[in-house]
mmCIF file of C-alpha atoms in Angstrom:
data_model
loop_
_atom_site.group_PDB
_atom_site.id
_atom_site.type_symbol
_atom_site.label_atom_id
_atom_site.label_comp_id
_atom_site.label_asym_id
_atom_site.label_seq_id
_atom_site.Cartn_x
_atom_site.Cartn_y
_atom_site.Cartn_z
ATOM 1 C CA MET A 1 -0.336 0.063 0.109
ATOM 2 C CA LEU A 2 2.980 2.573 1.125
ATOM 3 C CA ALA A 3 4.539 1.605 -2.277
ATOM 4 C CA LEU A 4 1.480 2.256 -4.471
ATOM 5 C CA PHE A 5 1.070 5.668 -2.569
ATOM 6 C CA THR A 6 4.629 6.534 -3.102
ATOM 7 C CA LEU A 7 4.221 5.756 -6.997
ATOM 8 C CA ALA A 8 1.297 7.579 -7.240
ATOM 9 C CA LEU A 9 2.742 10.753 -5.364
ATOM 10 C CA LEU A 10 5.830 10.412 -7.669
ATOM 11 C CA GLY A 11 3.633 10.256 -10.962
ATOM 12 C CA GLN A 12 1.898 13.376 -9.765
ATOM 13 C CA PHE A 13 5.106 15.033 -9.002
ATOM 14 C CA ALA A 14 6.340 14.449 -12.594
ATOM 15 C CA VAL A 15 3.141 15.424 -14.190
ATOM 16 C CA TYR A 16 3.705 18.872 -12.512
ATOM 17 C CA ARG A 17 7.352 19.131 -13.531
ATOM 18 C CA ALA A 18 6.917 17.777 -17.058
ATOM 19 C CA ARG A 19 4.274 20.988 -17.428
ATOM 20 C CA ARG A 20 7.034 23.166 -16.045
ATOM 21 C CA TYR A 21 9.479 22.048 -18.629
ATOM 22 C CA ARG A 22 7.170 22.056 -21.613
ATOM 23 C CA LEU A 23 5.934 25.393 -20.681
ATOM 24 C CA SER A 24 9.460 26.487 -20.323
ATOM 25 C CA ARG A 25 9.787 25.586 -23.889
ATOM 26 C CA THR A 26 6.640 27.245 -25.284
ATOM 27 C CA VAL A 27 7.081 30.476 -27.090
ATOM 28 C CA TYR A 28 4.528 33.019 -28.383
ATOM 29 C CA ARG A 29 5.059 36.311 -30.131
ATOM 30 C CA GLY A 30 8.769 35.825 -28.989
ATOM 31 C CA LEU A 31 8.102 35.549 -25.317
ATOM 32 C CA ARG A 32 8.631 32.315 -23.080
ATOM 33 C CA PHE A 33 5.747 30.868 -20.915
ATOM 34 C CA HIS A 34 7.267 29.523 -17.380
ATOM 35 C CA GLN A 35 5.583 27.996 -14.335
ATOM 36 C CA THR A 36 6.407 28.342 -10.473
ATOM 37 C CA GLY A 37 4.811 26.671 -7.602
ATOM 38 C CA SER A 38 5.808 23.672 -5.543
ATOM 39 C CA ALA A 39 5.505 20.303 -7.501
ATOM 40 C CA TRP A 40 5.332 18.312 -4.198
ATOM 41 C CA ARG A 41 2.275 20.531 -2.969
ATOM 42 C CA TYR A 42 0.557 19.702 -6.167
ATOM 43 C CA ALA A 43 1.303 15.971 -5.669
ATOM 44 C CA ILE A 44 -0.271 15.954 -2.262
ATOM 45 C CA CYS A 45 -3.238 17.933 -3.342
ATOM 46 C CA ALA A 46 -3.803 15.611 -6.392
ATOM 47 C CA ILE A 47 -3.617 12.413 -4.355
ATOM 48 C CA PHE A 48 -5.899 13.895 -1.846
ATOM 49 C CA TRP A 49 -8.540 14.997 -4.521
ATOM 50 C CA TRP A 50 -8.243 11.592 -6.371
ATOM 51 C CA GLY A 51 -8.920 9.654 -3.197
ATOM 52 C CA MET A 52 -12.189 11.862 -2.655
ATOM 53 C CA ILE A 53 -13.146 11.077 -6.244
ATOM 54 C CA GLY A 54 -12.807 7.329 -5.517
ATOM 55 C CA LEU A 55 -14.668 7.788 -2.060
ATOM 56 C CA THR A 56 -17.649 9.482 -3.830
ATOM 57 C CA LEU A 57 -17.850 7.447 -6.939
ATOM 58 C CA GLY A 58 -16.666 10.654 -9.070
ATOM 59 C CA LEU A 59 -19.036 13.327 -7.375
ATOM 60 C CA ALA A 60 -15.922 15.269 -6.429
ATOM 61 C CA TYR A 61 -14.300 15.138 -9.740
ATOM 62 C CA PRO A 62 -15.509 18.773 -10.698
ATOM 63 C CA TRP A 63 -14.226 20.288 -7.580
ATOM 64 C CA ALA A 64 -10.811 18.413 -7.848
ATOM 65 C CA GLN A 65 -10.402 19.711 -11.327
ATOM 66 C CA ALA A 66 -11.173 23.173 -10.395
ATOM 67 C CA SER A 67 -8.633 23.292 -7.632
ATOM 68 C CA LEU A 68 -5.974 21.546 -9.549
ATOM 69 C CA GLU A 69 -6.334 23.792 -12.278
ATOM 70 C CA ARG A 70 -6.470 26.765 -10.016
ATOM 71 C CA PHE A 71 -3.088 25.969 -8.594
ATOM 72 C CA LYS A 72 -1.664 24.989 -12.145
ATOM 73 C CA ILE A 73 -2.958 28.133 -14.074
ATOM 74 C CA GLY A 74 -2.247 30.481 -11.003
ATOM 75 C CA ASN A 75 1.283 29.581 -11.233
ATOM 76 C CA THR A 76 1.613 29.630 -15.253
ATOM 77 C CA PHE A 77 2.997 33.036 -16.472
ATOM 78 C CA TYR A 78 3.333 34.233 -19.958
ATOM 79 C CA GLY A 79 6.209 36.402 -19.692
ATOM 80 C CA ASP A 80 5.613 38.617 -16.451
ATOM 81 C CA LEU A 81 1.594 38.237 -17.312
ATOM 82 C CA ARG A 82 0.287 35.659 -14.547
ATOM 83 C CA GLY A 83 -2.673 33.203 -15.554
ATOM 84 C CA ALA A 84 -5.627 32.483 -13.419
ATOM 85 C CA PHE A 85 -8.474 29.867 -13.433
ATOM 86 C CA VAL A 86 -12.119 31.078 -12.767
ATOM 87 C CA GLY A 87 -13.736 27.782 -13.721
ATOM 88 C CA SER A 88 -16.272 26.826 -11.103
ATOM 89 C CA GLY A 89 -16.402 23.313 -9.752
ATOM 90 C CA ALA A 90 -20.164 23.748 -8.995
ATOM 91 C CA ARG A 91 -20.818 24.913 -12.620
ATOM 92 C CA LEU A 92 -18.905 21.812 -13.950
ATOM 93 C CA PHE A 93 -20.889 19.532 -11.308
ATOM 94 C CA LEU A 94 -24.235 20.800 -12.460
ATOM 95 C CA ARG A 95 -23.385 20.367 -16.253
ATOM 96 C CA GLY A 96 -21.995 16.806 -15.851
ATOM 97 C CA PHE A 97 -24.296 15.398 -13.309
ATOM 98 C CA LEU A 98 -26.538 13.921 -15.879
ATOM 99 C CA PHE A 99 -23.654 12.057 -17.347
ATOM 100 C CA TRP A 100 -22.931 10.866 -13.573
ATOM 101 C CA ILE A 101 -26.488 9.647 -13.174
ATOM 102 C CA VAL A 102 -26.655 7.491 -16.574
ATOM 103 C CA VAL A 103 -23.090 5.905 -16.044
ATOM 104 C CA VAL A 104 -22.932 5.507 -11.995
ATOM 105 C CA GLY A 105 -26.152 5.340 -11.035
ATOM 106 C CA PRO A 106 -27.160 2.138 -12.437
ATOM 107 C CA PHE A 107 -24.129 0.723 -11.319
ATOM 108 C CA ALA A 108 -24.514 2.025 -7.762
ATOM 109 C CA LEU A 109 -28.145 0.941 -7.566
ATOM 110 C CA GLY A 110 -27.499 -2.402 -9.141
ATOM 111 C CA LEU A 111 -24.392 -3.047 -6.683
ATOM 112 C CA MET A 112 -26.984 -2.118 -3.516
ATOM 113 C CA VAL A 113 -29.806 -4.280 -4.894
ATOM 114 C CA ALA A 114 -27.564 -7.038 -5.399
ATOM 115 C CA ILE A 115 -25.838 -6.699 -2.190
ATOM 116 C CA GLY A 116 -29.185 -6.536 -0.443
ATOM 117 C CA GLY A 117 -30.812 -9.469 -2.224
ATOM 118 C CA VAL A 118 -28.322 -12.085 -0.870
ATOM 119 C CA ASP A 119 -28.857 -13.635 2.538
ATOM 120 C CA TRP A 120 -25.091 -13.370 4.060
ATOM 121 C CA ASN A 121 -26.074 -15.600 7.198
ATOM 122 C CA VAL A 122 -26.895 -18.454 4.752
ATOM 123 C CA ILE A 123 -23.709 -17.832 2.821
ATOM 124 C CA GLY A 124 -21.490 -17.665 5.899
ATOM 125 C CA GLU A 125 -22.897 -20.835 7.090
ATOM 126 C CA ALA A 126 -22.291 -22.577 3.803
ATOM 127 C CA ILE A 127 -18.622 -21.508 3.696
ATOM 128 C CA LYS A 128 -17.986 -23.288 7.001
ATOM 129 C CA ARG A 129 -19.672 -26.335 5.818
ATOM 130 C CA GLY A 130 -18.224 -26.516 2.152
ATOM 131 C CA GLY A 131 -18.564 -29.217 -0.371
ATOM 132 C CA THR A 132 -21.443 -29.383 -2.742
ATOM 133 C CA GLU A 133 -24.044 -28.773 0.062
ATOM 134 C CA GLY A 134 -22.517 -25.628 0.761
ATOM 135 C CA MET A 135 -22.513 -24.672 -2.803
ATOM 136 C CA SER A 136 -26.149 -25.297 -3.122
ATOM 137 C CA ARG A 137 -26.898 -23.239 -0.020
ATOM 138 C CA ILE A 138 -25.053 -20.356 -1.558
ATOM 139 C CA GLU A 139 -27.360 -20.537 -4.707
ATOM 140 C CA SER A 140 -30.270 -20.765 -2.662
ATOM 141 C CA ALA A 141 -29.267 -17.774 -0.777
ATOM 142 C CA GLY A 142 -29.718 -15.680 -3.899
ATOM 143 C CA ALA A 143 -25.878 -15.162 -4.865
ATOM 144 C CA ALA A 144 -25.968 -16.248 -8.206
ATOM 145 C CA GLN A 145 -29.079 -13.681 -8.860
ATOM 146 C CA ALA A 146 -27.068 -11.089 -7.077
ATOM 147 C CA ALA A 147 -23.978 -11.749 -9.247
ATOM 148 C CA ALA A 148 -26.005 -11.576 -12.630
ATOM 149 C CA PHE A 149 -27.381 -8.243 -11.665
ATOM 150 C CA ALA A 150 -24.136 -6.625 -10.611
ATOM 151 C CA VAL A 151 -22.495 -7.905 -14.021
ATOM 152 C CA LEU A 152 -25.282 -6.570 -16.117
ATOM 153 C CA SER A 153 -25.292 -3.038 -14.052
ATOM 154 C CA LEU A 154 -21.460 -3.071 -14.787
ATOM 155 C CA SER A 155 -22.063 -3.922 -18.384
ATOM 156 C CA TRP A 156 -24.417 -0.787 -18.404
ATOM 157 C CA SER A 157 -21.920 1.603 -16.999
ATOM 158 C CA VAL A 158 -19.088 0.363 -19.463
ATOM 159 C CA ILE A 159 -21.361 0.917 -22.622
ATOM 160 C CA ALA A 160 -22.528 4.131 -20.989
ATOM 161 C CA ILE A 161 -18.764 5.407 -20.651
ATOM 162 C CA ALA A 162 -17.846 4.196 -24.295
ATOM 163 C CA VAL A 163 -20.853 6.048 -25.778
ATOM 164 C CA LEU A 164 -20.971 9.384 -23.622
ATOM 165 C CA TYR A 165 -17.218 9.755 -22.944
ATOM 166 C CA PRO A 166 -16.660 12.027 -26.190
ATOM 167 C CA ALA A 167 -19.581 14.194 -24.759
ATOM 168 C CA PHE A 168 -18.202 14.609 -21.606
ATOM 169 C CA GLN A 169 -14.676 15.368 -22.854
ATOM 170 C CA ALA A 170 -15.977 18.117 -25.319
ATOM 171 C CA MET A 171 -18.050 19.545 -22.182
ATOM 172 C CA VAL A 172 -14.876 19.347 -19.892
ATOM 173 C CA LEU A 173 -12.533 21.165 -22.379
ATOM 174 C CA ARG A 174 -15.387 24.117 -23.035
ATOM 175 C CA TRP A 175 -15.205 24.581 -19.150
ATOM 176 C CA TRP A 176 -11.833 24.524 -18.719
ATOM 177 C CA ILE A 177 -10.885 26.853 -22.109
ATOM 178 C CA SER A 178 -13.458 29.158 -21.011
ATOM 179 C CA GLY A 179 -11.960 29.302 -17.379
ATOM 180 C CA LEU A 180 -8.732 30.580 -18.569
ATOM 181 C CA ARG A 181 -7.594 34.291 -17.803
ATOM 182 C CA PHE A 182 -4.256 35.997 -18.243
ATOM 183 C CA GLY A 183 -4.820 39.358 -16.758
ATOM 184 C CA GLU A 184 -7.616 40.932 -19.004
ATOM 185 C CA LEU A 185 -7.449 38.675 -21.602
ATOM 186 C CA THR A 186 -10.354 36.170 -21.436
ATOM 187 C CA VAL A 187 -11.236 33.014 -23.237
ATOM 188 C CA THR A 188 -14.330 31.360 -24.603
ATOM 189 C CA SER A 189 -14.808 27.982 -26.085
ATOM 190 C CA HIS A 190 -17.363 27.033 -28.795
ATOM 191 C CA LEU A 191 -16.064 23.483 -29.284
ATOM 192 C CA ARG A 192 -18.694 21.355 -30.796
ATOM 193 C CA THR A 193 -19.555 17.817 -29.326
ATOM 194 C CA GLY A 194 -20.224 16.541 -32.674
ATOM 195 C CA ALA A 195 -16.591 17.301 -33.618
ATOM 196 C CA VAL A 196 -15.293 15.431 -30.985
ATOM 197 C CA TYR A 197 -17.512 12.211 -31.827
ATOM 198 C CA SER A 198 -16.163 12.653 -35.302
ATOM 199 C CA LEU A 199 -12.641 12.053 -34.201
ATOM 200 C CA TYR A 200 -13.356 8.957 -32.051
ATOM 201 C CA TRP A 201 -15.191 7.692 -34.923
ATOM 202 C CA ARG A 202 -12.182 8.155 -37.043
ATOM 203 C CA PHE A 203 -10.046 6.538 -34.420
ATOM 204 C CA VAL A 204 -12.311 3.652 -34.065
ATOM 205 C CA TRP A 205 -12.243 2.835 -38.066
ATOM 206 C CA MET A 206 -8.466 3.525 -38.024
ATOM 207 C CA SER A 207 -8.027 1.085 -35.270
ATOM 208 C CA LEU A 208 -10.084 -1.654 -37.271
ATOM 209 C CA LEU A 209 -7.802 -1.178 -40.187
ATOM 210 C CA LEU A 210 -4.621 -1.463 -37.980
ATOM 211 C CA GLY A 211 -6.185 -4.546 -36.311
ATOM 212 C CA LEU A 212 -6.301 -6.310 -39.328
ATOM 213 C CA ALA A 213 -2.747 -5.446 -40.320
ATOM 214 C CA LEU A 214 -1.603 -6.433 -36.686
ATOM 215 C CA SER A 215 -3.684 -9.873 -37.233
ATOM 216 C CA VAL A 216 -1.523 -10.491 -40.147
ATOM 217 C CA VAL A 217 1.851 -9.781 -38.109
ATOM 218 C CA VAL A 218 0.645 -12.077 -35.315
ATOM 219 C CA GLY A 219 -0.075 -14.783 -37.899
ATOM 220 C CA ILE A 220 3.098 -14.803 -39.219
ATOM 221 C CA ALA A 221 4.814 -14.732 -35.792
ATOM 222 C CA PHE A 222 2.668 -17.665 -35.028
ATOM 223 C CA GLY A 223 3.914 -19.443 -38.232
ATOM 224 C CA ILE A 224 7.696 -18.877 -37.226
ATOM 225 C CA ILE A 225 7.068 -20.194 -33.713
ATOM 226 C CA LEU A 226 5.265 -23.252 -35.214
ATOM 227 C CA ALA A 227 8.300 -23.444 -37.728
ATOM 228 C CA LEU A 228 10.813 -23.529 -34.839
ATOM 229 C CA ASN A 229 8.669 -25.982 -33.031
ATOM 230 C CA ALA A 230 8.874 -28.433 -36.047
ATOM 231 C CA ILE A 231 12.849 -27.663 -36.504
ATOM 232 C CA GLY A 232 13.456 -28.679 -33.143
ATOM 233 C CA GLY A 233 16.526 -27.663 -31.241
ATOM 234 C CA THR A 234 17.297 -26.847 -27.563
ATOM 235 C CA SER A 235 14.109 -26.072 -25.479
ATOM 236 C CA ALA A 236 15.739 -23.070 -24.076
ATOM 237 C CA GLY A 237 16.631 -21.513 -27.151
ATOM 238 C CA LYS A 238 13.017 -21.847 -28.506
ATOM 239 C CA GLU A 239 11.226 -20.401 -25.380
ATOM 240 C CA LEU A 240 13.819 -17.497 -25.713
ATOM 241 C CA VAL A 241 12.907 -16.967 -29.314
ATOM 242 C CA GLN A 242 9.135 -17.346 -28.640
ATOM 243 C CA THR A 243 9.440 -14.909 -25.848
ATOM 244 C CA ALA A 244 11.215 -12.177 -27.692
ATOM 245 C CA ILE A 245 8.532 -12.623 -30.830
ATOM 246 C CA GLY A 246 5.435 -12.290 -28.134
ATOM 247 C CA ILE A 247 7.243 -9.313 -26.667
ATOM 248 C CA GLY A 248 8.091 -7.861 -30.176
ATOM 249 C CA ALA A 249 4.398 -8.078 -31.283
ATOM 250 C CA TYR A 250 3.198 -6.591 -28.207
ATOM 251 C CA VAL A 251 5.542 -3.654 -28.159
ATOM 252 C CA VAL A 252 4.727 -3.122 -31.949
ATOM 253 C CA ALA A 253 0.844 -3.231 -31.167
ATOM 254 C CA ALA A 254 1.067 -0.988 -28.231
ATOM 255 C CA LEU A 255 3.169 1.709 -30.091
ATOM 256 C CA ALA A 256 0.779 1.324 -33.133
ATOM 257 C CA TYR A 257 -2.362 2.063 -31.412
ATOM 258 C CA SER A 258 -0.721 4.826 -29.189
ATOM 259 C CA THR A 259 0.293 6.360 -32.359
ATOM 260 C CA VAL A 260 -3.041 6.193 -33.965
ATOM 261 C CA TYR A 261 -4.533 7.714 -30.867
ATOM 262 C CA GLN A 262 -2.305 10.657 -30.523
ATOM 263 C CA ALA A 263 -2.451 11.249 -34.348
ATOM 264 C CA THR A 264 -6.141 11.028 -34.764
ATOM 265 C CA VAL A 265 -7.661 12.016 -31.473
ATOM 266 C CA LYS A 266 -5.199 13.812 -29.273
ATOM 267 C CA LEU A 267 -3.646 16.151 -31.617
ATOM 268 C CA ARG A 268 -6.683 16.964 -33.630
ATOM 269 C CA LEU A 269 -8.844 17.359 -30.358
ATOM 270 C CA TRP A 270 -6.222 20.288 -29.277
ATOM 271 C CA LYS A 271 -6.313 21.684 -32.705
ATOM 272 C CA GLN A 272 -10.269 21.952 -32.695
ATOM 273 C CA SER A 273 -10.206 23.152 -29.163
ATOM 274 C CA PHE A 274 -8.115 26.044 -29.893
ATOM 275 C CA GLU A 275 -9.587 26.855 -33.401
ATOM 276 C CA SER A 276 -12.918 26.880 -31.681
ATOM 277 C CA ILE A 277 -11.839 29.631 -28.911
ATOM 278 C CA GLU A 278 -12.849 33.321 -28.697
ATOM 279 C CA LEU A 279 -10.447 35.992 -27.204
ATOM 280 C CA ALA A 280 -11.454 39.441 -25.459
ATOM 281 C CA GLY A 281 -8.863 41.666 -24.328
ATOM 282 C CA VAL A 282 -5.974 40.727 -26.445
ATOM 283 C CA GLU A 283 -4.714 44.131 -26.230
ATOM 284 C CA VAL A 284 -3.144 43.281 -22.924
ATOM 285 C CA LEU A 285 -0.439 40.981 -25.017
ATOM 286 C CA ASP A 286 0.701 44.133 -26.260
ATOM 287 C CA LYS A 287 2.021 45.167 -22.445
ATOM 288 C CA VAL A 288 3.748 41.882 -21.705
ATOM 289 C CA ARG A 289 7.334 41.987 -21.039
ATOM 290 C CA ALA A 290 10.024 39.116 -20.871
ATOM 291 C CA ALA A 291 10.513 37.485 -17.573
ATOM 292 C CA PRO A 292 13.925 36.223 -16.580
ATOM 293 C CA ALA A 293 14.842 32.775 -17.756
ATOM 294 C CA THR A 294 13.625 29.951 -15.271
ATOM 295 C CA GLY A 295 15.191 27.007 -16.913
ATOM 296 C CA SER A 296 18.247 25.917 -19.038
ATOM 297 C CA PRO A 297 17.614 26.182 -22.776
ATOM 298 C CA VAL A 298 18.961 22.614 -23.126
ATOM 299 C CA GLY A 299 17.477 20.501 -20.440
ATOM 300 C CA GLU A 300 17.550 20.012 -16.860
ATOM 301 C CA GLY A 301 19.658 17.638 -14.629
ATOM 302 C CA LEU A 302 18.333 15.521 -11.661
ATOM 303 C CA ALA A 303 18.609 18.117 -9.319
ATOM 304 C CA ASP A 304 16.088 20.609 -11.365
ATOM 305 C CA ALA A 305 13.753 17.529 -11.853
ATOM 306 C CA LEU A 306 13.759 16.827 -7.946
ATOM 307 C CA ASN A 307 13.042 20.666 -7.157
ATOM 308 C CA VAL A 308 16.371 20.654 -5.284
ATOM 309 C CA GLY A 309 16.676 23.911 -3.225
ATOM 310 C CA GLY A 310 12.805 24.808 -3.588
ATOM 311 C CA ILE A 311 9.691 23.751 -1.398
#
């Protein structure tokens, strides 16, 4: 448990430090962005909020996002112009509550009905007795029906997530972009939900084509393995080659799907998001001055990555 918490903490720390690195390499109109703030503080806050999201079955997500974005954007600078985030967690909650009802509501209800429909005393006695008699008593206690009901409710939630996720993502992106502020500069997003769905449909059919191509590669790999088994040789050598082929096929598939997702969804989603924005107060950008350099132009060492010298 401690190891899992440590990994999660270090992961959030890395997320914040990676954002700092990217911002320090981002230039607009000849001026650099940069980021201040403690990566450790962000990591602790992120772990707290993700814990709250888990405990509330996702209901705390809007306030978690609003809090973390206020910290990140509040420590983001364009030159000497400081950013701010004014997005409201309550507003995001009201916009997304229907999604939560559709996705989590049936699952939570099904889980409660399944738990309430089982005679746990009978199951406890059946476990103590064991054998075929114990199994029959477990079935008579309603465990089978409860398990089937739980599986159905979980299946509903999985299908609902797959169908509604693009709409949810479009809603969150509109909320996030519209909450960005840099001094008098305000941003409003007009991202269309249909545009996000079209990106995911593009990813689906390209994934199907990729799956067909990978199936040919897997077939060739299996053919090589069968040929090796027919040839003979030392078992250790064959196992080594088979393992290498299996790992290679997995790596190729993972990289291929990741590349397709990055190119067809993530990159195009950000492109469409920022093409849909409306800016007001852009004249404030003419008054921005360059800030002192906050990072090395060629990279950062281990001490920089671990935030040595800063809290």
